[in-house]
Short mmCIF file of C-alpha atoms in Angstrom, two decimals:
data_model
loop_
_atom_site.label_atom_id
_atom_site.label_comp_id
_atom_site.label_asym_id
_atom_site.label_seq_id
_atom_site.Cartn_x
_atom_site.Cartn_y
_atom_site.Cartn_z
CA UNK E 1 -16.12 37.92 5.17
CA UNK E 2 -19.32 36.39 3.73
CA UNK E 3 -20.74 33.07 4.91
CA UNK E 4 -21.69 29.93 3.01
CA UNK E 5 -24.78 28.40 4.53
CA UNK E 6 -25.48 24.67 3.88
CA UNK E 7 -29.07 24.39 2.78
CA UNK E 8 -29.37 20.81 1.53
CA UNK E 9 -27.30 17.62 1.49
CA UNK E 10 -28.27 15.29 -1.35
CA UNK E 11 -27.21 11.66 -1.05
CA UNK E 12 -28.21 9.21 -3.79
CA UNK E 13 -25.07 8.42 -5.80
CA UNK E 14 -22.95 5.47 -5.03
CA UNK E 15 -19.36 6.54 -4.98
CA UNK E 16 -17.71 9.75 -6.34
CA UNK E 17 -19.86 12.49 -7.80
CA UNK E 18 -17.97 14.23 -10.54
CA UNK E 19 -20.38 16.93 -11.61
CA UNK E 20 -23.52 19.02 -11.02
CA UNK E 21 -25.36 21.19 -13.50
CA UNK E 22 -28.29 23.60 -12.89
CA UNK E 23 -31.25 23.64 -15.26
CA UNK E 24 -31.27 26.94 -17.20
CA UNK E 25 -34.29 28.09 -15.16
CA UNK E 26 -32.44 27.28 -11.93
CA UNK E 27 -35.27 25.13 -10.77
CA UNK E 28 -33.62 21.74 -10.72
CA UNK E 29 -30.20 20.13 -10.73
CA UNK E 30 -28.53 17.22 -12.55
CA UNK E 31 -25.56 15.32 -11.15
CA UNK E 32 -23.45 12.43 -12.43
CA UNK E 33 -20.66 10.19 -11.22
CA UNK E 34 -18.83 6.92 -11.15
CA UNK E 35 -22.05 4.94 -10.56
CA UNK E 36 -22.87 5.59 -14.31
CA UNK E 37 -26.10 7.32 -13.44
CA UNK E 38 -27.50 10.82 -13.83
CA UNK E 39 -29.79 12.02 -11.02
CA UNK E 40 -32.18 14.89 -11.43
CA UNK E 41 -32.92 16.64 -8.16
CA UNK E 42 -35.69 19.08 -7.46
CA UNK E 43 -37.27 20.93 -4.55
CA UNK E 44 -40.15 19.37 -2.65
CA UNK E 45 -40.64 21.65 0.34
CA UNK E 46 -38.87 21.64 2.67
CA UNK E 47 -36.32 19.33 1.11
CA UNK E 48 -34.68 18.54 -2.18
CA UNK E 49 -35.46 15.10 -3.52
CA UNK E 50 -34.61 12.76 -6.34
CA UNK E 51 -37.03 13.42 -9.32
CA UNK E 52 -35.53 10.99 -11.82
CA UNK E 53 -32.54 8.65 -12.14
CA UNK E 54 -31.29 8.09 -15.59
CA UNK E 55 -29.49 4.78 -16.09
CA UNK E 56 -28.24 2.58 -18.94
CA UNK E 57 -27.04 5.46 -21.12
CA UNK E 58 -23.42 4.72 -20.36
CA UNK E 59 -21.29 1.74 -19.52
CA UNK E 60 -18.66 3.68 -17.62
CA UNK E 61 -18.27 6.74 -15.32
CA UNK E 62 -20.30 9.80 -16.41
CA UNK E 63 -17.83 12.65 -16.03
CA UNK E 64 -20.08 15.57 -16.90
CA UNK E 65 -23.69 16.48 -17.58
CA UNK E 66 -24.95 19.66 -19.25
CA UNK E 67 -28.56 21.04 -19.66
CA UNK E 68 -29.27 22.62 -23.04
CA UNK E 69 -30.06 26.41 -22.85
CA UNK E 70 -33.74 25.64 -23.58
CA UNK E 71 -33.78 23.11 -20.66
CA UNK E 72 -35.30 20.31 -22.68
CA UNK E 73 -32.13 18.29 -23.26
CA UNK E 74 -29.30 16.85 -21.17
CA UNK E 75 -25.94 15.91 -22.68
CA UNK E 76 -23.74 13.51 -20.81
CA UNK E 77 -19.95 12.90 -21.38
CA UNK E 78 -18.63 9.50 -20.33
CA UNK E 79 -15.42 7.55 -19.88
CA UNK E 80 -17.05 5.03 -22.25
CA UNK E 81 -15.93 7.38 -25.12
CA UNK E 82 -19.51 8.48 -26.01
CA UNK E 83 -21.70 11.51 -25.36
CA UNK E 84 -25.43 10.80 -24.87
CA UNK E 85 -28.24 13.30 -25.47
CA UNK E 86 -31.39 12.82 -23.43
CA UNK E 87 -34.77 14.43 -24.08
CA UNK E 88 -38.24 14.07 -22.60
CA UNK E 89 -40.33 14.07 -25.75
CA UNK E 90 -41.94 10.90 -24.56
CA UNK E 91 -42.83 12.46 -21.30
CA UNK E 92 -39.78 11.23 -19.43
CA UNK E 93 -36.11 11.54 -20.07
CA UNK E 94 -34.78 9.06 -22.62
CA UNK E 95 -31.46 8.74 -24.32
CA UNK E 96 -32.26 9.31 -28.01
CA UNK E 97 -28.84 10.06 -29.45
CA UNK E 98 -25.40 8.78 -28.81
CA UNK E 99 -22.51 10.74 -30.21
CA UNK E 100 -19.58 8.45 -31.07
CA UNK E 101 -16.16 9.20 -32.51
CA UNK E 102 -13.76 10.03 -29.65
CA UNK E 103 -11.05 7.38 -29.24
CA UNK E 104 -11.32 7.28 -25.45
CA UNK E 105 -12.74 8.99 -22.37
CA UNK E 106 -14.93 11.98 -23.00
CA UNK E 107 -14.14 14.52 -20.29
CA UNK E 108 -16.52 17.38 -20.93
CA UNK E 109 -19.53 18.54 -22.92
CA UNK E 110 -20.95 22.02 -23.45
CA UNK E 111 -23.90 23.58 -25.37
CA UNK E 112 -23.47 26.91 -27.25
CA UNK E 113 -25.79 29.72 -26.18
CA UNK E 114 -28.07 29.18 -29.17
CA UNK E 115 -28.27 25.40 -28.42
CA UNK E 116 -27.31 24.71 -32.01
CA UNK E 117 -23.82 23.52 -31.29
CA UNK E 118 -22.31 21.04 -28.87
CA UNK E 119 -18.64 20.73 -28.08
CA UNK E 120 -17.03 17.64 -26.54
CA UNK E 121 -13.44 16.91 -25.52
CA UNK E 122 -11.47 13.78 -24.68
CA UNK E 123 -8.32 12.19 -23.43
CA UNK E 124 -7.65 11.61 -27.18
CA UNK E 125 -6.53 15.23 -27.16
CA UNK E 126 -9.19 16.44 -29.50
CA UNK E 127 -12.19 18.80 -29.33
CA UNK E 128 -15.23 17.96 -31.44
CA UNK E 129 -17.91 20.40 -32.61
CA UNK E 130 -21.31 18.90 -33.34
CA UNK E 131 -24.18 20.65 -35.17
CA UNK E 132 -27.67 20.05 -33.88
CA UNK E 133 -30.38 19.76 -36.58
CA UNK E 134 -33.76 18.47 -35.58
CA UNK E 135 -32.42 16.00 -33.15
CA UNK E 136 -29.77 14.90 -35.51
CA UNK E 137 -26.14 15.51 -34.46
CA UNK E 138 -23.55 15.93 -37.12
CA UNK E 139 -19.83 16.30 -36.50
CA UNK E 140 -18.80 19.72 -37.90
CA UNK E 141 -15.14 19.62 -36.83
CA UNK E 142 -12.47 17.60 -35.14
CA UNK E 143 -9.92 19.93 -33.68
CA UNK E 144 -6.52 18.50 -32.80
CA UNK E 145 -4.77 21.53 -31.32
CA UNK E 146 -3.95 20.32 -27.83
CA UNK E 147 -0.91 18.07 -27.23
CA UNK E 148 -2.55 16.26 -24.24
CA UNK E 149 -5.74 15.12 -22.59
CA UNK E 150 -8.45 17.87 -22.89
CA UNK E 151 -10.24 18.36 -19.54
CA UNK E 152 -12.92 20.94 -20.18
CA UNK E 153 -14.88 22.71 -22.96
CA UNK E 154 -16.99 25.82 -22.38
CA UNK E 155 -18.79 28.06 -24.94
CA UNK E 156 -18.65 31.84 -24.93
CA UNK E 157 -21.83 33.21 -23.25
CA UNK E 158 -23.22 34.70 -26.46
CA UNK E 159 -20.84 34.00 -29.42
CA UNK E 160 -19.90 30.85 -31.21
CA UNK E 161 -16.42 30.64 -29.64
CA UNK E 162 -15.43 27.65 -27.60
CA UNK E 163 -12.63 27.47 -24.94
CA UNK E 164 -10.89 24.20 -23.96
CA UNK E 165 -8.58 23.47 -21.00
CA UNK E 166 -5.96 20.76 -21.07
CA UNK E 167 -3.41 18.58 -19.33
CA UNK E 168 -0.92 20.35 -21.62
CA UNK E 169 -1.25 23.34 -19.23
CA UNK E 170 -2.92 25.70 -21.77
CA UNK E 171 -6.41 26.98 -22.63
CA UNK E 172 -7.23 27.37 -26.31
CA UNK E 173 -10.04 29.26 -28.06
CA UNK E 174 -11.59 28.04 -31.28
CA UNK E 175 -13.95 29.62 -33.75
CA UNK E 176 -15.21 28.96 -37.27
CA UNK E 177 -13.51 30.69 -40.15
CA UNK E 178 -16.27 32.21 -42.23
CA UNK E 179 -14.31 31.77 -45.43
CA UNK E 180 -13.88 27.97 -45.39
CA UNK E 181 -16.16 27.01 -42.40
CA UNK E 182 -13.09 25.43 -40.78
CA UNK E 183 -12.73 25.54 -37.01
CA UNK E 184 -9.35 26.79 -35.94
CA UNK E 185 -7.45 27.91 -32.89
CA UNK E 186 -7.67 31.67 -32.48
CA UNK E 187 -5.82 31.99 -29.14
CA UNK E 188 -3.64 29.94 -26.78
CA UNK E 189 -3.65 31.01 -23.12
CA UNK E 190 -0.29 29.95 -21.64
CA UNK E 191 0.75 30.71 -18.09
CA UNK E 192 -0.34 27.87 -15.83
CA UNK E 193 2.46 25.48 -14.93
CA UNK E 194 0.33 22.34 -14.66
CA UNK E 195 -2.96 20.85 -15.86
CA UNK E 196 -5.77 23.38 -16.34
CA UNK E 197 -8.81 21.57 -14.97
CA UNK E 198 -11.56 24.00 -15.69
CA UNK E 199 -12.48 27.47 -16.96
CA UNK E 200 -15.35 29.92 -16.72
CA UNK E 201 -16.40 32.84 -18.89
CA UNK E 202 -17.59 36.04 -17.30
CA UNK E 203 -21.02 37.51 -18.23
CA UNK E 204 -19.58 39.69 -20.96
CA UNK E 205 -17.39 37.02 -22.59
CA UNK E 206 -14.45 39.37 -22.42
CA UNK E 207 -12.85 37.62 -19.60
CA UNK E 208 -12.12 33.99 -18.65
CA UNK E 209 -11.12 32.55 -15.28
CA UNK E 210 -9.08 29.32 -15.25
CA UNK E 211 -8.10 26.97 -12.42
CA UNK E 212 -5.18 24.53 -12.27
CA UNK E 213 -3.28 21.71 -10.67
CA UNK E 214 -0.67 24.45 -10.00
CA UNK E 215 -3.00 25.71 -7.22
CA UNK E 216 -3.66 29.10 -8.87
CA UNK E 217 -6.67 30.79 -10.50
CA UNK E 218 -5.85 33.10 -13.43
CA UNK E 219 -7.96 35.84 -14.95
CA UNK E 220 -7.63 36.48 -18.67
CA UNK E 221 -8.71 39.56 -20.50
CA UNK E 222 -9.49 39.91 -24.19
CA UNK E 223 -7.93 42.77 -26.15
CA UNK E 224 -9.54 43.43 -29.47
CA UNK E 225 -7.68 45.16 -32.33
CA UNK E 226 -7.43 48.91 -31.66
CA UNK E 227 -7.84 48.47 -27.93
CA UNK E 228 -7.36 51.40 -25.64
CA UNK E 229 -4.22 50.41 -23.75
CA UNK E 230 -2.53 49.67 -27.05
CA UNK E 231 -1.97 45.93 -26.66
CA UNK E 232 -0.65 44.67 -30.07
CA UNK E 233 -2.81 42.31 -32.00
CA UNK E 234 -2.05 40.30 -35.17
CA UNK E 235 -4.16 39.24 -38.09
CA UNK E 236 -7.02 41.30 -36.75
CA UNK E 237 -7.59 38.66 -34.09
CA UNK E 238 -8.14 39.64 -30.45
CA UNK E 239 -5.33 38.66 -28.03
CA UNK E 240 -5.82 37.25 -24.50
CA UNK E 241 -3.54 38.23 -21.70
CA UNK E 242 -3.30 36.99 -18.13
CA UNK E 243 -4.11 40.01 -16.09
CA UNK E 244 -4.35 38.50 -12.60
CA UNK E 245 -3.12 35.39 -10.75
CA UNK E 246 -4.81 34.43 -7.58
CA UNK E 247 -2.26 32.39 -5.62
CA UNK E 248 -1.55 31.38 -2.03
CA UNK E 249 -5.08 30.39 -1.11
CA UNK E 250 -5.52 26.84 -2.48
CA UNK E 251 -3.40 24.02 -0.98
CA UNK E 252 -4.16 21.34 -3.52
CA UNK E 253 -5.41 20.92 -7.09
CA UNK E 254 -8.29 23.25 -8.05
CA UNK E 255 -10.74 21.06 -9.96
CA UNK E 256 -13.42 23.56 -10.85
CA UNK E 257 -14.31 27.20 -11.07
CA UNK E 258 -17.48 29.11 -11.86
CA UNK E 259 -18.07 32.78 -12.50
CA UNK E 260 -21.51 33.95 -11.50
CA UNK E 261 -23.26 35.79 -14.30
CA UNK E 262 -25.48 37.74 -11.85
CA UNK E 263 -23.21 38.65 -9.01
CA UNK E 264 -19.75 38.45 -10.59
CA UNK E 265 -18.50 36.24 -7.80
CA UNK E 266 -15.93 33.48 -8.49
CA UNK E 267 -16.19 30.11 -6.68
CA UNK E 268 -13.57 27.35 -6.72
CA UNK E 269 -13.69 23.60 -5.95
CA UNK E 270 -10.43 22.28 -4.42
CA UNK E 271 -8.80 18.94 -3.56
CA UNK E 272 -8.37 20.29 -0.01
CA UNK E 273 -12.18 19.90 0.58
CA UNK E 274 -12.65 23.67 0.70
CA UNK E 275 -15.04 25.83 -1.28
CA UNK E 276 -13.71 29.39 -1.67
CA UNK E 277 -15.36 32.50 -3.03
CA UNK E 278 -13.59 35.52 -4.55
CA UNK E 279 -14.95 39.04 -5.21
CA UNK E 280 -13.44 41.56 -7.50
CA UNK E 281 -12.41 44.73 -5.60
CA UNK E 282 -14.54 47.80 -6.19
CA UNK E 283 -11.55 49.90 -7.15
CA UNK E 284 -10.12 47.13 -9.31
CA UNK E 285 -8.21 48.24 -12.54
CA UNK E 286 -9.79 46.32 -15.40
CA UNK E 287 -6.28 45.87 -16.90
CA UNK E 288 -4.82 44.69 -13.59
CA UNK E 289 -7.77 43.48 -11.61
CA UNK E 290 -7.56 42.41 -7.97
CA UNK E 291 -9.68 39.90 -6.18
CA UNK E 292 -10.24 39.31 -2.45
CA UNK E 293 -11.23 36.02 -0.92
CA UNK E 294 -14.63 36.70 0.74
CA UNK E 295 -15.41 33.15 1.97
CA UNK E 296 -13.50 29.96 2.69
CA UNK E 297 -15.73 27.04 3.70
CA UNK E 298 -13.39 24.52 5.39
CA UNK E 299 -14.62 20.91 5.19
CA UNK E 300 -17.32 21.86 2.70
CA UNK E 301 -17.14 18.12 1.97
CA UNK E 302 -15.19 15.33 3.63
CA UNK E 303 -13.23 14.64 0.40
CA UNK E 304 -12.14 16.47 -2.72
CA UNK E 305 -14.67 18.95 -4.09
CA UNK E 306 -14.93 18.21 -7.83
CA UNK E 307 -17.47 20.68 -9.09
CA UNK E 308 -19.09 24.01 -8.09
CA UNK E 309 -21.79 25.84 -9.98
CA UNK E 310 -23.79 28.99 -9.29
CA UNK E 311 -27.52 28.91 -9.91
CA UNK E 312 -28.02 30.79 -13.13
CA UNK E 313 -31.12 32.57 -11.94
CA UNK E 314 -31.06 32.74 -8.07
CA UNK E 315 -28.13 34.97 -6.94
CA UNK E 316 -26.10 33.33 -4.09
CA UNK E 317 -27.36 29.76 -4.61
CA UNK E 318 -24.52 27.29 -5.22
CA UNK E 319 -24.28 23.53 -5.87
CA UNK E 320 -21.23 21.36 -5.28
CA UNK E 321 -20.24 17.70 -5.88
CA UNK E 322 -17.60 15.65 -4.15
CA UNK E 323 -15.65 12.42 -3.97
CA UNK E 324 -17.57 11.81 -0.69
CA UNK E 325 -20.61 10.90 -2.82
CA UNK E 326 -22.61 13.94 -1.87
CA UNK E 327 -24.17 16.87 -3.72
CA UNK E 328 -24.69 19.97 -1.56
CA UNK E 329 -26.77 23.12 -2.04
CA UNK E 330 -25.40 26.24 -0.38
CA UNK E 331 -26.44 29.84 -0.04
CA UNK E 332 -23.83 32.62 0.00
CA UNK E 333 -24.61 35.54 2.39
CA UNK E 334 -22.49 38.62 1.88
CA UNK Y 1 4.12 -7.00 -20.45
CA UNK Y 2 7.46 -7.09 -22.16
CA UNK Y 3 8.91 -10.49 -23.13
CA UNK Y 4 12.38 -9.51 -22.08
CA UNK Y 5 13.19 -8.20 -18.66
CA UNK Y 6 14.38 -4.62 -18.55
CA UNK Y 7 16.44 -5.03 -15.43
CA UNK Y 8 17.84 -8.59 -15.70
CA UNK Y 9 19.68 -8.74 -12.45
CA UNK Y 10 18.26 -6.37 -9.85
CA UNK Y 11 20.00 -5.77 -6.62
CA UNK Y 12 18.29 -7.36 -3.68
CA UNK Y 13 17.82 -5.84 -0.21
CA UNK Y 14 17.10 -7.43 3.09
CA UNK Y 15 13.52 -7.36 4.44
CA UNK Y 16 12.91 -5.75 7.75
CA UNK Y 17 11.64 -7.79 10.64
CA UNK Y 18 7.92 -7.96 11.52
CA UNK Y 19 6.62 -5.23 13.66
CA UNK Y 20 6.73 -5.99 17.38
CA UNK Y 21 3.30 -5.63 18.86
CA UNK Y 22 3.53 -3.76 22.19
CA UNK Y 23 1.17 -3.78 25.11
CA UNK Y 24 0.38 -0.16 24.16
CA UNK Y 25 -0.76 -1.37 20.70
CA UNK Y 26 -3.12 -3.93 22.22
CA UNK Y 27 -4.72 -1.53 24.63
CA UNK Y 28 -8.08 -0.76 23.06
CA UNK Y 29 -8.42 2.43 25.05
CA UNK Y 30 -5.53 4.09 23.39
CA UNK Y 31 -6.12 5.83 20.04
CA UNK Y 32 -3.28 4.71 17.71
CA UNK Y 33 -2.48 7.10 15.04
CA UNK Y 34 -1.15 5.90 11.66
CA UNK Y 35 2.65 5.87 11.50
CA UNK Y 36 5.11 5.45 8.66
CA UNK Y 37 5.78 1.80 9.61
CA UNK Y 38 2.06 1.02 9.25
CA UNK Y 39 1.99 2.65 5.80
CA UNK Y 40 5.20 0.81 4.88
CA UNK Y 41 3.63 -2.49 5.95
CA UNK Y 42 0.74 -1.80 3.58
CA UNK Y 43 2.93 -1.41 0.53
CA UNK Y 44 6.19 -3.34 1.23
CA UNK Y 45 4.72 -6.65 -0.05
CA UNK Y 46 3.40 -5.29 -3.27
CA UNK Y 47 4.87 -7.38 -6.05
CA UNK Y 48 7.15 -6.03 -8.73
CA UNK Y 49 5.41 -6.34 -12.16
CA UNK Y 50 8.50 -7.94 -13.61
CA UNK Y 51 10.14 -9.98 -10.93
CA UNK Y 52 8.88 -12.42 -8.38
CA UNK Y 53 10.07 -10.03 -5.70
CA UNK Y 54 8.41 -7.44 -3.49
CA UNK Y 55 8.89 -3.73 -3.72
CA UNK Y 56 10.72 -3.91 -0.45
CA UNK Y 57 13.19 -6.52 -1.64
CA UNK Y 58 14.01 -4.30 -4.63
CA UNK Y 59 14.27 -1.22 -2.41
CA UNK Y 60 11.59 0.51 -4.53
CA UNK Y 61 9.87 1.45 -1.28
CA UNK Y 62 11.47 2.31 1.96
CA UNK Y 63 10.07 3.35 5.40
CA UNK Y 64 12.19 6.52 5.52
CA UNK Y 65 10.70 7.77 2.17
CA UNK Y 66 7.23 7.79 3.68
CA UNK Y 67 5.85 10.98 5.39
CA UNK Y 68 2.59 11.07 7.29
CA UNK Y 69 0.81 13.97 8.90
CA UNK Y 70 -2.18 12.60 10.84
CA UNK Y 71 -3.56 15.94 11.72
CA UNK Y 72 -3.60 17.20 8.13
CA UNK Y 73 -4.59 13.74 6.82
CA UNK Y 74 -1.66 13.77 4.44
CA UNK Y 75 0.52 10.89 3.33
CA UNK Y 76 3.48 11.30 1.03
CA UNK Y 77 5.09 8.17 -0.47
CA UNK Y 78 8.23 8.33 -2.59
CA UNK Y 79 9.29 5.26 -4.56
CA UNK Y 80 12.54 4.60 -6.33
CA UNK Y 81 12.40 2.76 -9.72
CA UNK Y 82 15.18 0.06 -9.99
CA UNK Y 83 16.56 1.67 -13.10
CA UNK Y 84 16.18 5.27 -14.44
CA UNK Y 85 14.34 4.26 -17.68
CA UNK Y 86 12.05 1.73 -16.02
CA UNK Y 87 8.86 1.55 -18.16
CA UNK Y 88 7.01 0.06 -15.29
CA UNK Y 89 7.35 3.16 -13.06
CA UNK Y 90 3.77 4.32 -13.69
CA UNK Y 91 2.37 0.86 -13.03
CA UNK Y 92 4.30 0.54 -9.78
CA UNK Y 93 3.17 3.94 -8.65
CA UNK Y 94 -0.40 3.13 -9.52
CA UNK Y 95 -0.21 -0.12 -7.61
CA UNK Y 96 1.01 1.82 -4.51
CA UNK Y 97 -1.80 4.35 -4.95
CA UNK Y 98 -4.47 1.70 -5.35
CA UNK Y 99 -3.26 -0.29 -2.34
CA UNK Y 100 -3.37 2.82 -0.12
CA UNK Y 101 -6.60 3.95 -1.55
CA UNK Y 102 -8.22 0.60 -0.58
CA UNK Y 103 -6.55 0.19 2.80
CA UNK Y 104 -6.70 3.69 4.28
CA UNK Y 105 -9.65 5.73 5.50
CA UNK Y 106 -11.00 8.13 2.77
CA UNK Y 107 -9.97 11.19 4.83
CA UNK Y 108 -6.27 10.72 3.76
CA UNK Y 109 -4.90 12.60 0.80
CA UNK Y 110 -2.23 10.39 -0.66
CA UNK Y 111 0.59 11.61 -2.91
CA UNK Y 112 2.71 9.01 -4.67
CA UNK Y 113 5.84 10.37 -6.35
CA UNK Y 114 9.12 9.13 -7.75
CA UNK Y 115 12.17 9.79 -5.48
CA UNK Y 116 13.66 12.93 -7.05
CA UNK Y 117 16.39 12.28 -9.58
CA UNK Y 118 15.82 8.55 -9.95
CA UNK Y 119 13.86 8.40 -13.19
CA UNK Y 120 14.21 9.98 -16.64
CA UNK Y 121 10.48 10.77 -17.00
CA UNK Y 122 9.98 11.65 -13.35
CA UNK Y 123 7.81 14.76 -13.93
CA UNK Y 124 5.58 13.04 -16.48
CA UNK Y 125 5.04 9.98 -14.29
CA UNK Y 126 4.32 12.13 -11.22
CA UNK Y 127 1.81 14.22 -13.11
CA UNK Y 128 0.00 11.13 -14.37
CA UNK Y 129 -0.08 9.59 -10.87
CA UNK Y 130 -1.42 12.77 -9.37
CA UNK Y 131 -4.22 13.09 -11.82
CA UNK Y 132 -7.15 11.39 -10.12
CA UNK Y 133 -9.33 11.47 -13.23
CA UNK Y 134 -6.82 9.53 -15.22
CA UNK Y 135 -6.26 7.15 -12.30
CA UNK Y 136 -10.04 6.60 -12.07
CA UNK Y 137 -10.29 5.92 -15.83
CA UNK Y 138 -7.27 3.56 -15.63
CA UNK Y 139 -8.99 1.56 -12.85
CA UNK Y 140 -12.05 1.03 -15.07
CA UNK Y 141 -9.78 -0.70 -17.51
CA UNK Y 142 -10.24 -4.38 -16.69
CA UNK Y 143 -6.96 -5.51 -18.10
CA UNK Y 144 -4.96 -2.93 -16.17
CA UNK Y 145 -6.91 -3.56 -13.00
CA UNK Y 146 -6.12 -7.24 -13.32
CA UNK Y 147 -2.35 -6.48 -13.61
CA UNK Y 148 -2.57 -4.11 -10.60
CA UNK Y 149 -4.50 -6.66 -8.54
CA UNK Y 150 -1.76 -9.18 -9.30
CA UNK Y 151 0.83 -6.64 -8.03
CA UNK Y 152 -0.98 -5.80 -4.79
CA UNK Y 153 -2.14 -9.40 -4.21
CA UNK Y 154 0.10 -10.67 -1.39
CA UNK Y 155 1.83 -13.93 -2.43
CA UNK Y 156 1.18 -17.03 -0.31
#
């Protein structure tokens, strides 16, 4: 078993912290919560301190924040039905664009790898794709494929494919049809028996991990046309199959999952206050992979863990956010 | 709220007597764990959204439908809508959740569910009540919060 070592406890938010997001260079961290603020944290040896607090961008809970791949922008999704984009062209972070259109709470926001597209999703059941052009944001698509509240959107690590997770128990993948530049659903991942709260792509973009209110994690594998095991595909579109279900570990809703692009480790945030880490077995069959829990940090927080995210650059470093109002920085030792 | 009552003539139930305070309860040196009666006392006087009656008087909540595990910090409350198509079921469940959220230490994990087999949309209502994100969003809605506060506000 590995160990999770608590490095820093960051207090500054009032009330529940919903989300943390690492800067693309892994050098600082943004967090958001019910106090309607975004806090940017950074190291100041030997501690981590508040660098900036962003206020007055939103009138209700900020559910999620996301750094752009270039690290110069922050997008924030709020229950006030808007998404704000912050930049520091003036020297400090300012909200210079507000994306409106969703009918109610925006639950998640994600930047594509190129930074040219943004996706947002909402309780209004829709996923919106926004094109970024010289600081102008134009809605390129409104996708009404889910039948319920959409909880999470995440772009493919390299391609312009976006995945969304929903209260309707499914995950859907969307991409643009080159012929008519319409965004449409290219795959529906059905197997969870309750709300899918979050999802994470692996480094290659051929696999997705999902976590759910049904207390399981599922691993999905993409099979392209003409794939080796002979999995049937239709219309020349890849199919996604659930190849592994990790069950029996989590005792309450799993709110978040992240798949480390450098180490391949999976981490989960659970309503039982525990952070768990899973590692793929060395002799794992890619078409029937197996994962072993290598760490279970009891009482990682004193209340529900809402979010976990691996540092994109520094292997083993992890940030978490909780209902207990705290953000924590951990280090995983194998 | 609806202009016409859904359940015009609900059956009434007798309230239980006040809890007898024992010498043991008053002894400050004894650690008193939460028990089902204490949880029941927190929710029995919540008002029904439709009738000038409490959830106890309508038998929506009962002490024997409350489970508590102090060690695991778990509380499970089942409530019984007065009629199987009660449109107020989510609001009643939300009022119970809010009351317990406010009154209990944050270490408790509270589940509020409909008594199995007593409501037509049982699964949908339970899923909604268990989704803390949707509960949080609902509680930021001032109109809804006002209605809930009226329900949990104990009548004089």
